Amino acid sequence: MAHPTQLGFQDAASPVMEELLHFHDHALMIVFLISTLVLYIIIAMVSTKLTNKYILDSQEIEIVWTILPAVILVLIALPSLRILYLMDEINDPHLTIKAMGHQWYWSYEYTDYENLGFDSYMVPTQDLAPGQFRLLETDHRMVVPMESPVRILVSAEDVLHSWAVPSLGVKMDAVPGRLNQTAFIASRPGVFYGQCSEICGANHSFMPIVVEAVPLEHFENWSSLMLEDA
Amino acid sequence: MAEDIQQKLEKYRTAPFDARFPNQNQTRNCWQNYVDFYRCQKALDAKGVDTAPCDWYKRVYKSLCPLSWIEKWDTQREDGTFPGKI
């Protein structure tokens, strides 16, 4: 989850997010290099006592500062497209979960075998236990088996919402009447937080998402327990 | 044929990739399987044949379609206002 004074991304919890993180490091490095170069040139130009009023053109430098940016752009585009196509790969999910957005909570449906469905409301601040995170915790978490490809079908029952979990590298708009598909693999066990990412009314900031990735046996125990309670 | 369907149903984990719906928008995937199940049931019932092969479509639409959509469509079918042709 996010922490105070955080500058970068949250730790990646899925292979796709790891790729995005590394790509961002790569692109940002290029941005810093170019910005440093430009800043240096500006300072050098501003602080020199030399003047030259007679340069009209220069073919060589024009060639360099056309070709070099083109090369840099290719160096950015290739890893970017690689990740784009990686995200678009046909995956074979082990499990399908539906995330339905409501005003102002999420509901999750696990219907591959039985009809398991439950609502997930934010825990109000006054009801938090010590150590829990304000505006992020929910009464029921979306539990998934770790290291398994999971298909999430996102939709909404009233207005637009958006289901986002940054550490998994997932964000998908929830549109009423439409079923949007996304997928992820949780590479490690853990608890991953997200928040509704499309303005949806008064409590838009108070309908968080919590994904809990656990070993498969724990997932099976949890789903049996949830079915009994329902 | 029926044995293949039985085997597929026993090994069923979740709705597999369907090349007819390769993209992000899976609305039509859910709709198509729902409609296909009831059409299959109607057709096989009319012929007096066992409707077990239709169960594949049922498993898939149960995996994909939100419960509220299924309830709404079931009610519409009972009322005769279902928008699809079955």
Short mmCIF file of N, CA and C in Angstrom, two decimals, chain A residues 90-96 98 100 109 111-113 115-117 151 153 155-157 172 176-181, chain B residues 11-18 21-27 29-30 59 61-70:
data_model
loop_
_atom_site.label_atom_id
_atom_site.label_comp_id
_atom_site.label_asym_id
_atom_site.label_seq_id
_atom_site.Cartn_x
_atom_site.Cartn_y
_atom_site.Cartn_z
N ILE A 90 -2.95 -13.95 -24.56
CA ILE A 90 -4.09 -14.77 -24.18
C ILE A 90 -3.68 -15.58 -22.97
N ASN A 91 -4.38 -15.35 -21.86
CA ASN A 91 -4.03 -16.15 -20.69
C ASN A 91 -5.16 -17.13 -20.42
N ASP A 92 -4.86 -18.14 -19.64
CA ASP A 92 -5.82 -19.20 -19.38
C ASP A 92 -6.17 -19.12 -17.90
N PRO A 93 -7.21 -18.37 -17.55
CA PRO A 93 -7.45 -18.14 -16.12
C PRO A 93 -7.89 -19.41 -15.38
N HIS A 94 -7.51 -19.50 -14.11
CA HIS A 94 -7.94 -20.61 -13.27
C HIS A 94 -9.25 -20.27 -12.58
N LEU A 95 -9.58 -18.98 -12.57
CA LEU A 95 -10.66 -18.52 -11.70
C LEU A 95 -11.21 -17.23 -12.29
N THR A 96 -12.53 -17.07 -12.21
CA THR A 96 -13.16 -15.82 -12.66
C THR A 96 -13.86 -15.17 -11.48
N LYS A 98 -16.17 -11.66 -10.42
CA LYS A 98 -16.82 -10.45 -10.89
C LYS A 98 -16.76 -9.39 -9.80
N MET A 100 -18.37 -5.92 -8.88
CA MET A 100 -19.45 -5.02 -9.27
C MET A 100 -19.38 -3.77 -8.41
N GLU A 109 -18.31 -11.56 -6.82
CA GLU A 109 -19.05 -12.79 -7.09
C GLU A 109 -18.09 -13.85 -7.59
N THR A 111 -18.53 -17.35 -9.04
CA THR A 111 -19.63 -18.25 -9.44
C THR A 111 -19.18 -19.38 -10.34
N ASP A 112 -17.88 -19.72 -10.33
CA ASP A 112 -17.45 -20.83 -11.19
C ASP A 112 -18.05 -22.15 -10.74
N TYR A 113 -18.20 -22.35 -9.44
CA TYR A 113 -18.76 -23.59 -8.92
C TYR A 113 -20.08 -23.33 -8.21
N ASN A 115 -22.60 -20.35 -6.05
CA ASN A 115 -22.89 -18.90 -6.15
C ASN A 115 -22.43 -18.19 -4.90
N LEU A 116 -21.15 -17.82 -4.87
CA LEU A 116 -20.65 -17.07 -3.72
C LEU A 116 -20.61 -15.60 -4.08
N GLY A 117 -21.32 -14.78 -3.27
CA GLY A 117 -21.28 -13.34 -3.50
C GLY A 117 -21.29 -12.63 -2.17
N ARG A 151 -9.06 -14.08 -13.67
CA ARG A 151 -9.77 -13.17 -14.57
C ARG A 151 -10.74 -12.36 -13.73
N LEU A 153 -13.87 -9.66 -13.98
CA LEU A 153 -14.84 -9.00 -14.86
C LEU A 153 -15.45 -7.87 -14.05
N SER A 155 -17.84 -4.56 -13.54
CA SER A 155 -19.01 -3.84 -14.04
C SER A 155 -19.57 -3.01 -12.90
N ALA A 156 -20.66 -2.31 -13.18
CA ALA A 156 -21.24 -1.44 -12.16
C ALA A 156 -22.75 -1.59 -12.18
N GLU A 157 -23.36 -1.34 -11.04
CA GLU A 157 -24.81 -1.48 -10.94
C GLU A 157 -25.54 -0.15 -11.01
N MET A 172 -9.42 -0.95 -14.05
CA MET A 172 -10.40 -1.21 -15.10
C MET A 172 -11.69 -0.48 -14.75
N PRO A 176 -21.86 0.56 -16.17
CA PRO A 176 -23.12 -0.18 -16.07
C PRO A 176 -23.49 -0.77 -17.43
N GLY A 177 -23.90 -2.04 -17.42
CA GLY A 177 -24.31 -2.68 -18.66
C GLY A 177 -23.16 -3.23 -19.49
N ARG A 178 -21.94 -3.10 -19.00
CA ARG A 178 -20.77 -3.58 -19.75
C ARG A 178 -19.92 -4.43 -18.83
N LEU A 179 -19.31 -5.45 -19.41
CA LEU A 179 -18.49 -6.37 -18.63
C LEU A 179 -17.04 -6.23 -19.11
N ASN A 180 -16.21 -5.56 -18.33
CA ASN A 180 -14.82 -5.31 -18.73
C ASN A 180 -13.91 -6.35 -18.13
N GLN A 181 -13.08 -6.95 -18.97
CA GLN A 181 -12.22 -8.03 -18.50
C GLN A 181 -10.80 -7.55 -18.28
N LYS B 11 -13.87 -31.40 -15.84
CA LYS B 11 -12.59 -30.70 -15.67
C LYS B 11 -12.78 -29.19 -15.65
N TYR B 12 -14.00 -28.73 -15.60
CA TYR B 12 -14.27 -27.29 -15.73
C TYR B 12 -13.68 -26.52 -14.56
N ARG B 13 -12.88 -25.49 -14.90
CA ARG B 13 -12.36 -24.61 -13.84
C ARG B 13 -13.05 -23.26 -13.91
N THR B 14 -12.97 -22.68 -15.11
CA THR B 14 -13.67 -21.42 -15.34
C THR B 14 -13.86 -21.28 -16.84
N ALA B 15 -14.58 -20.23 -17.24
CA ALA B 15 -14.85 -20.06 -18.67
C ALA B 15 -13.52 -19.92 -19.41
N PRO B 16 -13.27 -20.76 -20.42
CA PRO B 16 -11.99 -20.65 -21.13
C PRO B 16 -11.99 -19.47 -22.09
N PHE B 17 -10.82 -19.18 -22.65
CA PHE B 17 -10.71 -18.13 -23.64
C PHE B 17 -11.60 -18.48 -24.83
N ASP B 18 -12.41 -17.52 -25.27
CA ASP B 18 -13.28 -17.72 -26.42
C ASP B 18 -12.82 -16.77 -27.51
N PHE B 21 -14.62 -13.67 -28.70
CA PHE B 21 -14.63 -12.47 -27.86
C PHE B 21 -13.24 -12.28 -27.28
N PRO B 22 -12.28 -11.84 -28.13
CA PRO B 22 -10.90 -11.82 -27.65
C PRO B 22 -10.53 -10.57 -26.86
N ASN B 23 -11.42 -9.56 -26.82
CA ASN B 23 -11.00 -8.27 -26.28
C ASN B 23 -11.56 -7.99 -24.90
N GLN B 24 -11.38 -6.74 -24.50
CA GLN B 24 -11.71 -6.33 -23.14
C GLN B 24 -13.21 -6.47 -22.86
N ASN B 25 -14.04 -6.15 -23.82
CA ASN B 25 -15.48 -6.12 -23.61
C ASN B 25 -16.08 -7.52 -23.71
N GLN B 26 -16.41 -8.10 -22.57
CA GLN B 26 -16.92 -9.47 -22.53
C GLN B 26 -18.43 -9.53 -22.38
N THR B 27 -19.12 -8.37 -22.54
CA THR B 27 -20.58 -8.33 -22.37
C THR B 27 -21.25 -9.35 -23.28
N ASN B 29 -20.02 -11.99 -24.63
CA ASN B 29 -19.66 -13.36 -24.27
C ASN B 29 -20.69 -13.91 -23.28
N CYS B 30 -20.96 -13.11 -22.24
CA CYS B 30 -21.95 -13.50 -21.22
C CYS B 30 -23.31 -13.67 -21.87
N ARG B 59 -22.60 -23.47 -17.48
CA ARG B 59 -21.43 -23.24 -16.63
C ARG B 59 -20.74 -21.94 -17.03
N TYR B 61 -21.97 -19.25 -18.67
CA TYR B 61 -22.68 -18.01 -18.36
C TYR B 61 -22.72 -17.78 -16.86
N LYS B 62 -22.75 -18.85 -16.07
CA LYS B 62 -22.71 -18.67 -14.62
C LYS B 62 -21.37 -18.08 -14.19
N SER B 63 -20.30 -18.46 -14.88
CA SER B 63 -18.99 -17.90 -14.54
C SER B 63 -18.88 -16.45 -14.90
N LEU B 64 -19.43 -16.10 -16.08
CA LEU B 64 -19.18 -14.77 -16.63
C LEU B 64 -20.21 -13.72 -16.22
N CYS B 65 -21.50 -14.12 -16.17
CA CYS B 65 -22.54 -13.10 -16.02
C CYS B 65 -22.75 -12.70 -14.57
N PRO B 66 -22.85 -11.40 -14.29
CA PRO B 66 -23.20 -10.95 -12.95
C PRO B 66 -24.54 -11.51 -12.52
N LEU B 67 -24.65 -11.85 -11.22
CA LEU B 67 -25.87 -12.47 -10.71
C LEU B 67 -27.09 -11.60 -10.97
N SER B 68 -26.91 -10.28 -10.86
CA SER B 68 -28.08 -9.39 -11.05
C SER B 68 -28.58 -9.45 -12.48
N TRP B 69 -27.65 -9.60 -13.44
CA TRP B 69 -28.06 -9.71 -14.84
C TRP B 69 -28.84 -11.00 -15.06
N ILE B 70 -28.34 -12.11 -14.47
CA ILE B 70 -29.00 -13.41 -14.64
C ILE B 70 -30.41 -13.34 -14.05
#
